[in-house]
Amino acid sequence: MNPGANPVPLVTIENPLPVSAEQARAWCAQLEAGDILYFPRTPIAISPDDLSFLLGQQQTDSSLHKNIAYKPNADKLSGVETRIANAAAVSRLHSIMRGYSQSVAKYLTEFLSPYRANWSLDYASFRPQEEQGRDLPLRRRNDLLHTDAFPTRPTHGARILRFFNNIHPSRTRDWVVGEPFAQVAPQFAPSQIAPRPDTAASRAAKSLGRAVGLGSAIPSLKRSPYDDFMMRFHNFLKENTRFQAECARYPEQFPPGSSWMVYTDTVPHAVLAGQYALEQTFLVSPQALVAPQHSPLKVLESIAGTALI
Ligand code: SIN
Ligand code: FE
């Protein structure tokens, strides 16, 4: 690799569908290795009326809720500032988010067909805030490079795949990305945050996993040693001024009307500027992966020398 070359390649997809089974498998492999799949023109149709409704939304208190979330499995919308929103607007937003979530799920079921039996639809979000200069507590800041982990939704080894739409009419969404997990974790994870497999905890996590039928992508509430590490690693990266100052940083600017998707548990990322994005998260279970050796679970298990879920 050239020194200074971006280790997180952007793979441009001009003609998204139809996709052969072989090509779908190749997209999955590229994503799993840490590439970003980028669609200059989004494959997700959003009607002009819905777009102008979304662009008319502005939450006044950016610290109150990070984003507006839609939970597809419960068909629930949360994070809307009820103080300023009227019932008709909330119901319209709810129906737009439901439609967005369904469209992305339908599209990716075909585009990433190898995953279809073994992934679950997680939350979708609407991000109407300007990202530049947002005033959030340190661990919730998204302008600091980090890999994703969810404090209240441990994945037990399922991977976090996110699909984004920049719906701003004229501005790019400005990200920086860092070197993938397999490079960063061994380099920056000092002993205090390295995996701490505790036999009793792993046994408990395993029996809990069996009890909730893990193997499907359904996460339980209790963190496995893997989830524990991923959460600590997320916090560690955001809190570590040396990492933030010294790590490799590669800018990516996503134009208006584009989409991109990436495994955000693997690719350190931060959003520096931009406003108005939609996003849908998927949890891809370990059995669905076409190149499991790249997964943070396998990388950590090989460092730890033991099972972590
Ligand atoms: C993030 O996942 O850290 C934020 C990405 C974004 O909102 O563009
Ligand atoms: Fe993130």
PDB file of C-alpha atoms and ligand atoms in Angstrom:
ATOM      1  CA  MET A   1       0.000   0.000   0.000  1.00  0.00           C
ATOM      2  CA  ASN A   2       1.316   3.544  -0.755  1.00  0.00           C
ATOM      3  CA  PRO A   3       2.206   5.456   2.365  1.00  0.00           C
ATOM      4  CA  GLY A   4      -0.673   7.855   2.973  1.00  0.00           C
ATOM      5  CA  ALA A   5      -3.106   5.859   0.829  1.00  0.00           C
ATOM      6  CA  ASN A   6      -6.553   5.550   2.317  1.00  0.00           C
ATOM      7  CA  PRO A   7      -6.798   2.074   3.878  1.00  0.00           C
ATOM      8  CA  VAL A   8     -10.599   2.339   3.801  1.00  0.00           C
ATOM      9  CA  PRO A   9     -11.416   2.161   0.105  1.00  0.00           C
ATOM     10  CA  LEU A  10     -14.576   3.727  -1.214  1.00  0.00           C
ATOM     11  CA  VAL A  11     -16.171   1.292  -3.649  1.00  0.00           C
ATOM     12  CA  THR A  12     -18.418   3.234  -6.038  1.00  0.00           C
ATOM     13  CA  ILE A  13     -21.626   1.575  -7.174  1.00  0.00           C
ATOM     14  CA  GLU A  14     -23.224   3.205 -10.202  1.00  0.00           C
ATOM     15  CA  ASN A  15     -25.726   0.496 -11.183  1.00  0.00           C
ATOM     16  CA  PRO A  16     -27.023  -0.997  -7.979  1.00  0.00           C
ATOM     17  CA  LEU A  17     -29.510  -3.690  -9.187  1.00  0.00           C
ATOM     18  CA  PRO A  18     -29.917  -6.376 -10.403  1.00  0.00           C
ATOM     19  CA  VAL A  19     -27.007  -8.070  -8.718  1.00  0.00           C
ATOM     20  CA  SER A  20     -25.880 -11.664  -9.289  1.00  0.00           C
ATOM     21  CA  ALA A  21     -25.407 -14.012  -6.313  1.00  0.00           C
ATOM     22  CA  GLU A  22     -21.663 -13.935  -6.932  1.00  0.00           C
ATOM     23  CA  GLN A  23     -21.553 -10.139  -7.005  1.00  0.00           C
ATOM     24  CA  ALA A  24     -23.678  -9.897  -3.836  1.00  0.00           C
ATOM     25  CA  ARG A  25     -21.187 -12.145  -2.051  1.00  0.00           C
ATOM     26  CA  ALA A  26     -18.334  -9.960  -3.269  1.00  0.00           C
ATOM     27  CA  TRP A  27     -20.051  -6.809  -1.911  1.00  0.00           C
ATOM     28  CA  CYS A  28     -20.488  -8.540   1.467  1.00  0.00           C
ATOM     29  CA  ALA A  29     -16.798  -9.548   1.476  1.00  0.00           C
ATOM     30  CA  GLN A  30     -15.698  -5.996   0.682  1.00  0.00           C
ATOM     31  CA  LEU A  31     -17.879  -4.540   3.415  1.00  0.00           C
ATOM     32  CA  GLU A  32     -16.633  -7.089   5.941  1.00  0.00           C
ATOM     33  CA  ALA A  33     -13.025  -6.271   5.110  1.00  0.00           C
ATOM     34  CA  GLY A  34     -13.781  -2.625   5.996  1.00  0.00           C
ATOM     35  CA  ASP A  35     -14.573  -0.967   2.651  1.00  0.00           C
ATOM     36  CA  ILE A  36     -17.271   1.674   2.298  1.00  0.00           C
ATOM     37  CA  LEU A  37     -19.797   0.977  -0.456  1.00  0.00           C
ATOM     38  CA  TYR A  38     -20.775   4.311  -1.980  1.00  0.00           C
ATOM     39  CA  PHE A  39     -23.773   5.067  -4.208  1.00  0.00           C
ATOM     40  CA  PRO A  40     -23.376   8.482  -5.909  1.00  0.00           C
ATOM     41  CA  ARG A  41     -27.148   8.410  -6.550  1.00  0.00           C
ATOM     42  CA  THR A  42     -29.061   6.763  -3.731  1.00  0.00           C
ATOM     43  CA  PRO A  43     -30.991   3.615  -4.691  1.00  0.00           C
ATOM     44  CA  ILE A  44     -33.661   4.541  -2.088  1.00  0.00           C
ATOM     45  CA  ALA A  45     -36.597   6.530  -3.451  1.00  0.00           C
ATOM     46  CA  ILE A  46     -37.773   9.358  -1.176  1.00  0.00           C
ATOM     47  CA  SER A  47     -40.626  11.443  -2.564  1.00  0.00           C
ATOM     48  CA  PRO A  48     -40.049  15.194  -3.065  1.00  0.00           C
ATOM     49  CA  ASP A  49     -42.900  15.916  -0.597  1.00  0.00           C
ATOM     50  CA  ASP A  50     -41.342  13.749   2.088  1.00  0.00           C
ATOM     51  CA  LEU A  51     -37.943  15.305   1.459  1.00  0.00           C
ATOM     52  CA  SER A  52     -39.222  18.835   1.834  1.00  0.00           C
ATOM     53  CA  PHE A  53     -41.062  17.841   5.019  1.00  0.00           C
ATOM     54  CA  LEU A  54     -37.825  16.382   6.472  1.00  0.00           C
ATOM     55  CA  LEU A  55     -35.809  19.433   5.458  1.00  0.00           C
ATOM     56  CA  GLY A  56     -38.338  21.635   7.240  1.00  0.00           C
ATOM     57  CA  GLN A  57     -37.646  19.938  10.596  1.00  0.00           C
ATOM     58  CA  GLN A  58     -35.299  21.557  13.045  1.00  0.00           C
ATOM     59  CA  GLN A  59     -34.906  20.474  16.644  1.00  0.00           C
ATOM     60  CA  THR A  60     -33.930  23.462  18.761  1.00  0.00           C
ATOM     61  CA  ASP A  61     -32.130  21.655  21.548  1.00  0.00           C
ATOM     62  CA  SER A  62     -29.376  19.554  20.003  1.00  0.00           C
ATOM     63  CA  SER A  63     -28.250  18.155  23.339  1.00  0.00           C
ATOM     64  CA  LEU A  64     -31.670  16.792  24.257  1.00  0.00           C
ATOM     65  CA  HIS A  65     -31.664  13.880  21.856  1.00  0.00           C
ATOM     66  CA  LYS A  66     -28.818  12.939  19.629  1.00  0.00           C
ATOM     67  CA  ASN A  67     -31.114  11.842  16.801  1.00  0.00           C
ATOM     68  CA  ILE A  68     -34.702  10.931  16.101  1.00  0.00           C
ATOM     69  CA  ALA A  69     -34.913   7.137  16.215  1.00  0.00           C
ATOM     70  CA  TYR A  70     -37.364   4.758  14.569  1.00  0.00           C
ATOM     71  CA  LYS A  71     -37.635   1.245  16.019  1.00  0.00           C
ATOM     72  CA  PRO A  72     -38.963  -0.957  13.225  1.00  0.00           C
ATOM     73  CA  ASN A  73     -39.746  -3.992  15.369  1.00  0.00           C
ATOM     74  CA  ALA A  74     -42.006  -1.995  17.678  1.00  0.00           C
ATOM     75  CA  ASP A  75     -43.005   0.537  14.982  1.00  0.00           C
ATOM     76  CA  LYS A  76     -42.115   3.324  17.458  1.00  0.00           C
ATOM     77  CA  LEU A  77     -40.635   6.772  16.932  1.00  0.00           C
ATOM     78  CA  SER A  78     -38.583   8.398  19.701  1.00  0.00           C
ATOM     79  CA  GLY A  79     -36.478  11.497  20.286  1.00  0.00           C
ATOM     80  CA  VAL A  80     -38.922  14.003  18.775  1.00  0.00           C
ATOM     81  CA  GLU A  81     -39.105  17.232  20.740  1.00  0.00           C
ATOM     82  CA  THR A  82     -42.744  17.115  21.752  1.00  0.00           C
ATOM     83  CA  ARG A  83     -42.506  20.713  22.971  1.00  0.00           C
ATOM     84  CA  ILE A  84     -42.252  21.948  19.395  1.00  0.00           C
ATOM     85  CA  ALA A  85     -43.819  19.154  17.377  1.00  0.00           C
ATOM     86  CA  ASN A  86     -47.555  18.896  16.762  1.00  0.00           C
ATOM     87  CA  ALA A  87     -49.320  15.533  16.569  1.00  0.00           C
ATOM     88  CA  ALA A  88     -49.822  15.696  12.796  1.00  0.00           C
ATOM     89  CA  ALA A  89     -46.107  16.394  12.213  1.00  0.00           C
ATOM     90  CA  VAL A  90     -45.065  13.523  14.499  1.00  0.00           C
ATOM     91  CA  SER A  91     -47.397  11.152  12.719  1.00  0.00           C
ATOM     92  CA  ARG A  92     -46.093  12.263   9.304  1.00  0.00           C
ATOM     93  CA  LEU A  93     -42.495  11.810  10.454  1.00  0.00           C
ATOM     94  CA  HIS A  94     -43.384   8.384  11.832  1.00  0.00           C
ATOM     95  CA  SER A  95     -44.807   7.274   8.518  1.00  0.00           C
ATOM     96  CA  ILE A  96     -41.833   8.651   6.538  1.00  0.00           C
ATOM     97  CA  MET A  97     -39.401   6.802   8.838  1.00  0.00           C
ATOM     98  CA  ARG A  98     -41.411   3.576   8.562  1.00  0.00           C
ATOM     99  CA  GLY A  99     -41.319   3.875   4.760  1.00  0.00           C
ATOM    100  CA  TYR A 100     -37.581   4.655   4.738  1.00  0.00           C
ATOM    101  CA  SER A 101     -36.780   1.705   6.981  1.00  0.00           C
ATOM    102  CA  GLN A 102     -38.859  -0.668   4.843  1.00  0.00           C
ATOM    103  CA  SER A 103     -37.317   0.578   1.589  1.00  0.00           C
ATOM    104  CA  VAL A 104     -33.748   0.158   2.814  1.00  0.00           C
ATOM    105  CA  ALA A 105     -34.537  -3.319   4.196  1.00  0.00           C
ATOM    106  CA  LYS A 106     -36.165  -4.386   0.926  1.00  0.00           C
ATOM    107  CA  TYR A 107     -33.321  -3.019  -1.145  1.00  0.00           C
ATOM    108  CA  LEU A 108     -30.528  -4.560   0.900  1.00  0.00           C
ATOM    109  CA  THR A 109     -32.286  -7.926   1.131  1.00  0.00           C
ATOM    110  CA  GLU A 110     -31.628  -8.145  -2.585  1.00  0.00           C
ATOM    111  CA  PHE A 111     -28.340  -6.245  -2.800  1.00  0.00           C
ATOM    112  CA  LEU A 112     -26.716  -8.178   0.077  1.00  0.00           C
ATOM    113  CA  SER A 113     -28.621 -11.433  -0.440  1.00  0.00           C
ATOM    114  CA  PRO A 114     -26.134 -13.670   1.486  1.00  0.00           C
ATOM    115  CA  TYR A 115     -27.236 -11.927   4.707  1.00  0.00           C
ATOM    116  CA  ARG A 116     -30.972 -12.217   4.263  1.00  0.00           C
ATOM    117  CA  ALA A 117     -31.623 -15.159   6.599  1.00  0.00           C
ATOM    118  CA  ASN A 118     -29.303 -14.069   9.357  1.00  0.00           C
ATOM    119  CA  TRP A 119     -29.576 -10.408  10.017  1.00  0.00           C
ATOM    120  CA  SER A 120     -31.974  -8.276  11.968  1.00  0.00           C
ATOM    121  CA  LEU A 121     -33.272  -4.816  11.353  1.00  0.00           C
ATOM    122  CA  ASP A 122     -32.135  -2.489  14.132  1.00  0.00           C
ATOM    123  CA  TYR A 123     -33.067   1.193  14.568  1.00  0.00           C
ATOM    124  CA  ALA A 124     -33.300   3.787  11.816  1.00  0.00           C
ATOM    125  CA  SER A 125     -32.531   7.431  12.523  1.00  0.00           C
ATOM    126  CA  PHE A 126     -33.186  10.907  11.205  1.00  0.00           C
ATOM    127  CA  ARG A 127     -30.367  13.389  11.879  1.00  0.00           C
ATOM    128  CA  PRO A 128     -31.673  16.912  11.341  1.00  0.00           C
ATOM    129  CA  GLN A 129     -28.975  18.719  13.359  1.00  0.00           C
ATOM    130  CA  GLU A 130     -25.946  20.532  11.990  1.00  0.00           C
ATOM    131  CA  GLU A 131     -23.069  18.286  13.038  1.00  0.00           C
ATOM    132  CA  GLN A 132     -20.401  20.966  13.105  1.00  0.00           C
ATOM    133  CA  GLY A 133     -19.995  22.385  16.597  1.00  0.00           C
ATOM    134  CA  ARG A 134     -22.650  20.207  18.283  1.00  0.00           C
ATOM    135  CA  ASP A 135     -22.511  20.396  22.030  1.00  0.00           C
ATOM    136  CA  LEU A 136     -22.736  16.786  23.254  1.00  0.00           C
ATOM    137  CA  PRO A 137     -21.169  14.961  26.211  1.00  0.00           C
ATOM    138  CA  LEU A 138     -17.798  13.495  25.204  1.00  0.00           C
ATOM    139  CA  ARG A 139     -18.888   9.858  24.908  1.00  0.00           C
ATOM    140  CA  ARG A 140     -21.822  10.858  22.702  1.00  0.00           C
ATOM    141  CA  ARG A 141     -19.812  13.112  20.404  1.00  0.00           C
ATOM    142  CA  ASN A 142     -19.662  11.937  16.815  1.00  0.00           C
ATOM    143  CA  ASP A 143     -16.928  14.316  15.682  1.00  0.00           C
ATOM    144  CA  LEU A 144     -14.335  12.160  17.477  1.00  0.00           C
ATOM    145  CA  LEU A 145     -13.117   9.032  15.682  1.00  0.00           C
ATOM    146  CA  HIS A 146     -14.701   5.900  17.139  1.00  0.00           C
ATOM    147  CA  THR A 147     -15.988   2.452  16.348  1.00  0.00           C
ATOM    148  CA  ASP A 148     -19.654   1.882  17.194  1.00  0.00           C
ATOM    149  CA  ALA A 149     -21.012  -0.070  20.155  1.00  0.00           C
ATOM    150  CA  PHE A 150     -24.450   0.369  21.702  1.00  0.00           C
ATOM    151  CA  PRO A 151     -24.599   0.917  25.472  1.00  0.00           C
ATOM    152  CA  THR A 152     -28.051  -0.659  25.829  1.00  0.00           C
ATOM    153  CA  ARG A 153     -28.074  -3.117  22.917  1.00  0.00           C
ATOM    154  CA  PRO A 154     -25.209  -5.636  23.136  1.00  0.00           C
ATOM    155  CA  THR A 155     -24.870  -7.589  19.883  1.00  0.00           C
ATOM    156  CA  HIS A 156     -23.111 -10.779  21.100  1.00  0.00           C
ATOM    157  CA  GLY A 157     -20.847 -10.794  18.080  1.00  0.00           C
ATOM    158  CA  ALA A 158     -23.404  -9.644  15.497  1.00  0.00           C
ATOM    159  CA  ARG A 159     -21.842  -6.888  13.392  1.00  0.00           C
ATOM    160  CA  ILE A 160     -23.149  -3.328  13.047  1.00  0.00           C
ATOM    161  CA  LEU A 161     -23.829  -2.440   9.420  1.00  0.00           C
ATOM    162  CA  ARG A 162     -25.162   1.048   8.673  1.00  0.00           C
ATOM    163  CA  PHE A 163     -26.718   2.481   5.538  1.00  0.00           C
ATOM    164  CA  PHE A 164     -26.823   6.311   5.214  1.00  0.00           C
ATOM    165  CA  ASN A 165     -28.557   8.863   3.006  1.00  0.00           C
ATOM    166  CA  ASN A 166     -27.359  12.455   2.782  1.00  0.00           C
ATOM    167  CA  ILE A 167     -30.643  14.254   2.099  1.00  0.00           C
ATOM    168  CA  HIS A 168     -29.274  17.804   2.413  1.00  0.00           C
ATOM    169  CA  PRO A 169     -30.181  19.625  -0.815  1.00  0.00           C
ATOM    170  CA  SER A 170     -26.739  21.136  -1.380  1.00  0.00           C
ATOM    171  CA  ARG A 171     -24.145  20.258   1.263  1.00  0.00           C
ATOM    172  CA  THR A 172     -21.838  17.280   1.629  1.00  0.00           C
ATOM    173  CA  ARG A 173     -21.764  15.184   4.817  1.00  0.00           C
ATOM    174  CA  ASP A 174     -18.142  15.327   5.910  1.00  0.00           C
ATOM    175  CA  TRP A 175     -16.639  12.270   7.552  1.00  0.00           C
ATOM    176  CA  VAL A 176     -13.168  11.226   8.472  1.00  0.00           C
ATOM    177  CA  VAL A 177     -12.319   7.548   8.704  1.00  0.00           C
ATOM    178  CA  GLY A 178      -9.372   5.822  10.331  1.00  0.00           C
ATOM    179  CA  GLU A 179      -7.504   2.560   9.900  1.00  0.00           C
ATOM    180  CA  PRO A 180      -9.667  -0.540  10.348  1.00  0.00           C
ATOM    181  CA  PHE A 181     -10.173  -2.296  13.651  1.00  0.00           C
ATOM    182  CA  ALA A 182      -7.643  -5.092  12.996  1.00  0.00           C
ATOM    183  CA  GLN A 183      -4.908  -2.440  12.789  1.00  0.00           C
ATOM    184  CA  VAL A 184      -6.125  -0.036  15.470  1.00  0.00           C
ATOM    185  CA  ALA A 185      -7.200  -2.469  18.201  1.00  0.00           C
ATOM    186  CA  PRO A 186      -3.817  -4.145  18.806  1.00  0.00           C
ATOM    187  CA  GLN A 187      -1.999  -0.818  18.413  1.00  0.00           C
ATOM    188  CA  PHE A 188      -4.130   1.338  20.685  1.00  0.00           C
ATOM    189  CA  ALA A 189      -5.764  -1.097  23.077  1.00  0.00           C
ATOM    190  CA  PRO A 190      -3.544  -0.918  26.157  1.00  0.00           C
ATOM    191  CA  SER A 191      -3.715  -3.633  28.779  1.00  0.00           C
ATOM    192  CA  GLN A 192      -6.488  -1.960  30.760  1.00  0.00           C
ATOM    193  CA  ILE A 193      -8.916  -2.173  27.883  1.00  0.00           C
ATOM    194  CA  ALA A 194      -7.677  -5.365  26.232  1.00  0.00           C
ATOM    195  CA  PRO A 195     -10.208  -8.222  26.336  1.00  0.00           C
ATOM    196  CA  ARG A 196     -10.507  -9.543  29.852  1.00  0.00           C
ATOM    197  CA  PRO A 197     -12.026 -12.963  29.391  1.00  0.00           C
ATOM    198  CA  ASP A 198     -13.315 -14.048  32.712  1.00  0.00           C
ATOM    199  CA  THR A 199     -14.205 -17.681  32.572  1.00  0.00           C
ATOM    200  CA  ALA A 200     -17.271 -17.367  34.754  1.00  0.00           C
ATOM    201  CA  ALA A 201     -18.503 -14.407  32.720  1.00  0.00           C
ATOM    202  CA  SER A 202     -17.954 -16.219  29.422  1.00  0.00           C
ATOM    203  CA  ARG A 203     -19.726 -19.302  30.734  1.00  0.00           C
ATOM    204  CA  ALA A 204     -22.644 -17.140  31.859  1.00  0.00           C
ATOM    205  CA  ALA A 205     -22.703 -15.316  28.531  1.00  0.00           C
ATOM    206  CA  LYS A 206     -22.731 -18.632  26.676  1.00  0.00           C
ATOM    207  CA  SER A 207     -25.585 -20.140  28.616  1.00  0.00           C
ATOM    208  CA  LEU A 208     -27.507 -16.888  28.332  1.00  0.00           C
ATOM    209  CA  GLY A 209     -26.828 -16.928  24.598  1.00  0.00           C
ATOM    210  CA  ARG A 210     -28.299 -20.436  24.361  1.00  0.00           C
ATOM    211  CA  ALA A 211     -31.304 -19.395  26.439  1.00  0.00           C
ATOM    212  CA  VAL A 212     -32.190 -16.573  24.069  1.00  0.00           C
ATOM    213  CA  GLY A 213     -31.410 -18.650  20.976  1.00  0.00           C
ATOM    214  CA  LEU A 214     -28.326 -16.720  19.926  1.00  0.00           C
ATOM    215  CA  GLY A 215     -27.310 -17.821  16.553  1.00  0.00           C
ATOM    216  CA  SER A 216     -30.155 -15.808  15.309  1.00  0.00           C
ATOM    217  CA  ALA A 217     -29.143 -12.139  15.351  1.00  0.00           C
ATOM    218  CA  ILE A 218     -31.351 -11.407  18.367  1.00  0.00           C
ATOM    219  CA  PRO A 219     -29.262  -9.645  20.992  1.00  0.00           C
ATOM    220  CA  SER A 220     -29.930 -10.137  24.691  1.00  0.00           C
ATOM    221  CA  LEU A 221     -29.698  -7.315  27.209  1.00  0.00           C
ATOM    222  CA  LYS A 222     -26.701  -8.714  29.030  1.00  0.00           C
ATOM    223  CA  ARG A 223     -23.282  -7.849  27.613  1.00  0.00           C
ATOM    224  CA  SER A 224     -20.920 -10.658  26.640  1.00  0.00           C
ATOM    225  CA  PRO A 225     -17.159 -10.148  27.184  1.00  0.00           C
ATOM    226  CA  TYR A 226     -17.107  -9.151  23.499  1.00  0.00           C
ATOM    227  CA  ASP A 227     -19.720  -6.418  24.005  1.00  0.00           C
ATOM    228  CA  ASP A 228     -17.942  -5.264  27.099  1.00  0.00           C
ATOM    229  CA  PHE A 229     -14.719  -4.797  25.156  1.00  0.00           C
ATOM    230  CA  MET A 230     -16.435  -3.058  22.225  1.00  0.00           C
ATOM    231  CA  MET A 231     -18.139  -0.583  24.572  1.00  0.00           C
ATOM    232  CA  ARG A 232     -14.904   0.141  26.436  1.00  0.00           C
ATOM    233  CA  PHE A 233     -13.052   0.492  23.129  1.00  0.00           C
ATOM    234  CA  HIS A 234     -15.627   3.021  21.846  1.00  0.00           C
ATOM    235  CA  ASN A 235     -15.196   5.099  25.014  1.00  0.00           C
ATOM    236  CA  PHE A 236     -11.429   4.679  25.041  1.00  0.00           C
ATOM    237  CA  LEU A 237     -11.051   5.972  21.470  1.00  0.00           C
ATOM    238  CA  LYS A 238     -13.203   9.042  22.124  1.00  0.00           C
ATOM    239  CA  GLU A 239     -11.433   9.798  25.410  1.00  0.00           C
ATOM    240  CA  ASN A 240      -7.901   9.167  24.167  1.00  0.00           C
ATOM    241  CA  THR A 241      -6.392  12.494  23.091  1.00  0.00           C
ATOM    242  CA  ARG A 242      -3.251  10.792  21.810  1.00  0.00           C
ATOM    243  CA  PHE A 243      -5.289   8.518  19.524  1.00  0.00           C
ATOM    244  CA  GLN A 244      -7.397  11.442  18.275  1.00  0.00           C
ATOM    245  CA  ALA A 245      -4.297  13.555  17.600  1.00  0.00           C
ATOM    246  CA  GLU A 246      -1.974  10.914  16.173  1.00  0.00           C
ATOM    247  CA  CYS A 247      -4.082   8.349  14.359  1.00  0.00           C
ATOM    248  CA  ALA A 248      -4.320   8.331  10.572  1.00  0.00           C
ATOM    249  CA  ARG A 249      -7.374  10.338   9.389  1.00  0.00           C
ATOM    250  CA  TYR A 250      -8.816  10.170   5.904  1.00  0.00           C
ATOM    251  CA  PRO A 251     -11.542  12.594   4.815  1.00  0.00           C
ATOM    252  CA  GLU A 252     -14.626  11.349   2.946  1.00  0.00           C
ATOM    253  CA  GLN A 253     -17.228  13.836   1.732  1.00  0.00           C
ATOM    254  CA  PHE A 254     -20.584  12.346   0.801  1.00  0.00           C
ATOM    255  CA  PRO A 255     -22.475  14.539  -1.669  1.00  0.00           C
ATOM    256  CA  PRO A 256     -26.160  15.495  -1.459  1.00  0.00           C
ATOM    257  CA  GLY A 257     -28.362  12.691  -2.829  1.00  0.00           C
ATOM    258  CA  SER A 258     -25.781   9.971  -2.183  1.00  0.00           C
ATOM    259  CA  SER A 259     -25.875   6.852   0.015  1.00  0.00           C
ATOM    260  CA  TRP A 260     -23.109   4.826   1.581  1.00  0.00           C
ATOM    261  CA  MET A 261     -22.844   1.821   3.851  1.00  0.00           C
ATOM    262  CA  VAL A 262     -20.142   0.572   6.148  1.00  0.00           C
ATOM    263  CA  TYR A 263     -19.501  -1.718   9.095  1.00  0.00           C
ATOM    264  CA  THR A 264     -19.170   0.994  11.735  1.00  0.00           C
ATOM    265  CA  ASP A 265     -17.967  -1.502  14.363  1.00  0.00           C
ATOM    266  CA  THR A 266     -14.817  -1.957  12.255  1.00  0.00           C
ATOM    267  CA  VAL A 267     -14.105   1.334  10.528  1.00  0.00           C
ATOM    268  CA  PRO A 268     -13.313   4.192  12.920  1.00  0.00           C
ATOM    269  CA  HIS A 269     -15.363   7.156  11.738  1.00  0.00           C
ATOM    270  CA  ALA A 270     -16.418  10.654  12.747  1.00  0.00           C
ATOM    271  CA  VAL A 271     -18.802  13.195  11.238  1.00  0.00           C
ATOM    272  CA  LEU A 272     -17.371  16.722  11.219  1.00  0.00           C
ATOM    273  CA  ALA A 273     -20.041  18.667   9.341  1.00  0.00           C
ATOM    274  CA  GLY A 274     -23.286  18.207   7.478  1.00  0.00           C
ATOM    275  CA  GLN A 275     -26.980  18.346   8.222  1.00  0.00           C
ATOM    276  CA  TYR A 276     -29.984  16.154   7.432  1.00  0.00           C
ATOM    277  CA  ALA A 277     -29.206  12.473   7.071  1.00  0.00           C
ATOM    278  CA  LEU A 278     -31.226   9.288   7.286  1.00  0.00           C
ATOM    279  CA  GLU A 279     -29.706   6.044   8.482  1.00  0.00           C
ATOM    280  CA  GLN A 280     -30.750   2.406   8.917  1.00  0.00           C
ATOM    281  CA  THR A 281     -28.772  -0.048  11.083  1.00  0.00           C
ATOM    282  CA  PHE A 282     -28.613  -3.849  10.608  1.00  0.00           C
ATOM    283  CA  LEU A 283     -27.167  -6.420  12.979  1.00  0.00           C
ATOM    284  CA  VAL A 284     -25.514  -9.163  10.943  1.00  0.00           C
ATOM    285  CA  SER A 285     -25.095 -12.399  12.843  1.00  0.00           C
ATOM    286  CA  PRO A 286     -21.689 -14.147  12.860  1.00  0.00           C
ATOM    287  CA  GLN A 287     -23.022 -17.114  10.823  1.00  0.00           C
ATOM    288  CA  ALA A 288     -24.055 -14.820   7.977  1.00  0.00           C
ATOM    289  CA  LEU A 289     -20.566 -13.382   7.459  1.00  0.00           C
ATOM    290  CA  VAL A 290     -18.799 -14.398   4.268  1.00  0.00           C
ATOM    291  CA  ALA A 291     -15.324 -13.359   5.598  1.00  0.00           C
ATOM    292  CA  PRO A 292     -15.585 -13.818   9.401  1.00  0.00           C
ATOM    293  CA  GLN A 293     -11.830 -13.498   9.880  1.00  0.00           C
ATOM    294  CA  HIS A 294     -12.189  -9.697   9.520  1.00  0.00           C
ATOM    295  CA  SER A 295     -14.861  -9.393  12.206  1.00  0.00           C
ATOM    296  CA  PRO A 296     -13.928  -7.598  15.433  1.00  0.00           C
ATOM    297  CA  LEU A 297     -15.032 -10.765  17.264  1.00  0.00           C
ATOM    298  CA  LYS A 298     -12.470 -12.963  15.469  1.00  0.00           C
ATOM    299  CA  VAL A 299      -9.756 -10.294  15.696  1.00  0.00           C
ATOM    300  CA  LEU A 300     -10.302  -9.967  19.463  1.00  0.00           C
ATOM    301  CA  GLU A 301     -10.596 -13.704  20.026  1.00  0.00           C
ATOM    302  CA  SER A 302      -7.274 -14.235  18.339  1.00  0.00           C
ATOM    303  CA  ILE A 303      -5.672 -11.542  20.554  1.00  0.00           C
ATOM    304  CA  ALA A 304      -7.322 -12.951  23.686  1.00  0.00           C
ATOM    305  CA  GLY A 305      -6.779 -16.600  22.758  1.00  0.00           C
ATOM    306  CA  THR A 306     -10.259 -17.514  23.960  1.00  0.00           C
ATOM    307  CA  ALA A 307     -13.931 -17.331  23.033  1.00  0.00           C
ATOM    308  CA  LEU A 308     -15.569 -13.984  23.882  1.00  0.00           C
ATOM    309  CA  ILE A 309     -19.236 -14.745  23.368  1.00  0.00           C
TER     310      ILE A 309
HETATM  311  C1  SIN B   1     -21.784   8.091  13.582  1.00  0.00           C
HETATM  312  O1  SIN B   1     -22.252   6.962  13.359  1.00  0.00           O
HETATM  313  O2  SIN B   1     -20.864   8.196  14.368  1.00  0.00           O
HETATM  314  C2  SIN B   1     -22.356   9.350  12.937  1.00  0.00           C
HETATM  315  C3  SIN B   1     -22.449   9.258  11.494  1.00  0.00           C
HETATM  316  C4  SIN B   1     -23.285  10.364  10.880  1.00  0.00           C
HETATM  317  O3  SIN B   1     -24.253  10.824  11.511  1.00  0.00           O
HETATM  318  O4  SIN B   1     -22.999  10.737   9.745  1.00  0.00           O
HETATM  319 FE    FE B   2     -20.632   6.095  15.007  1.00  0.00          FE
END
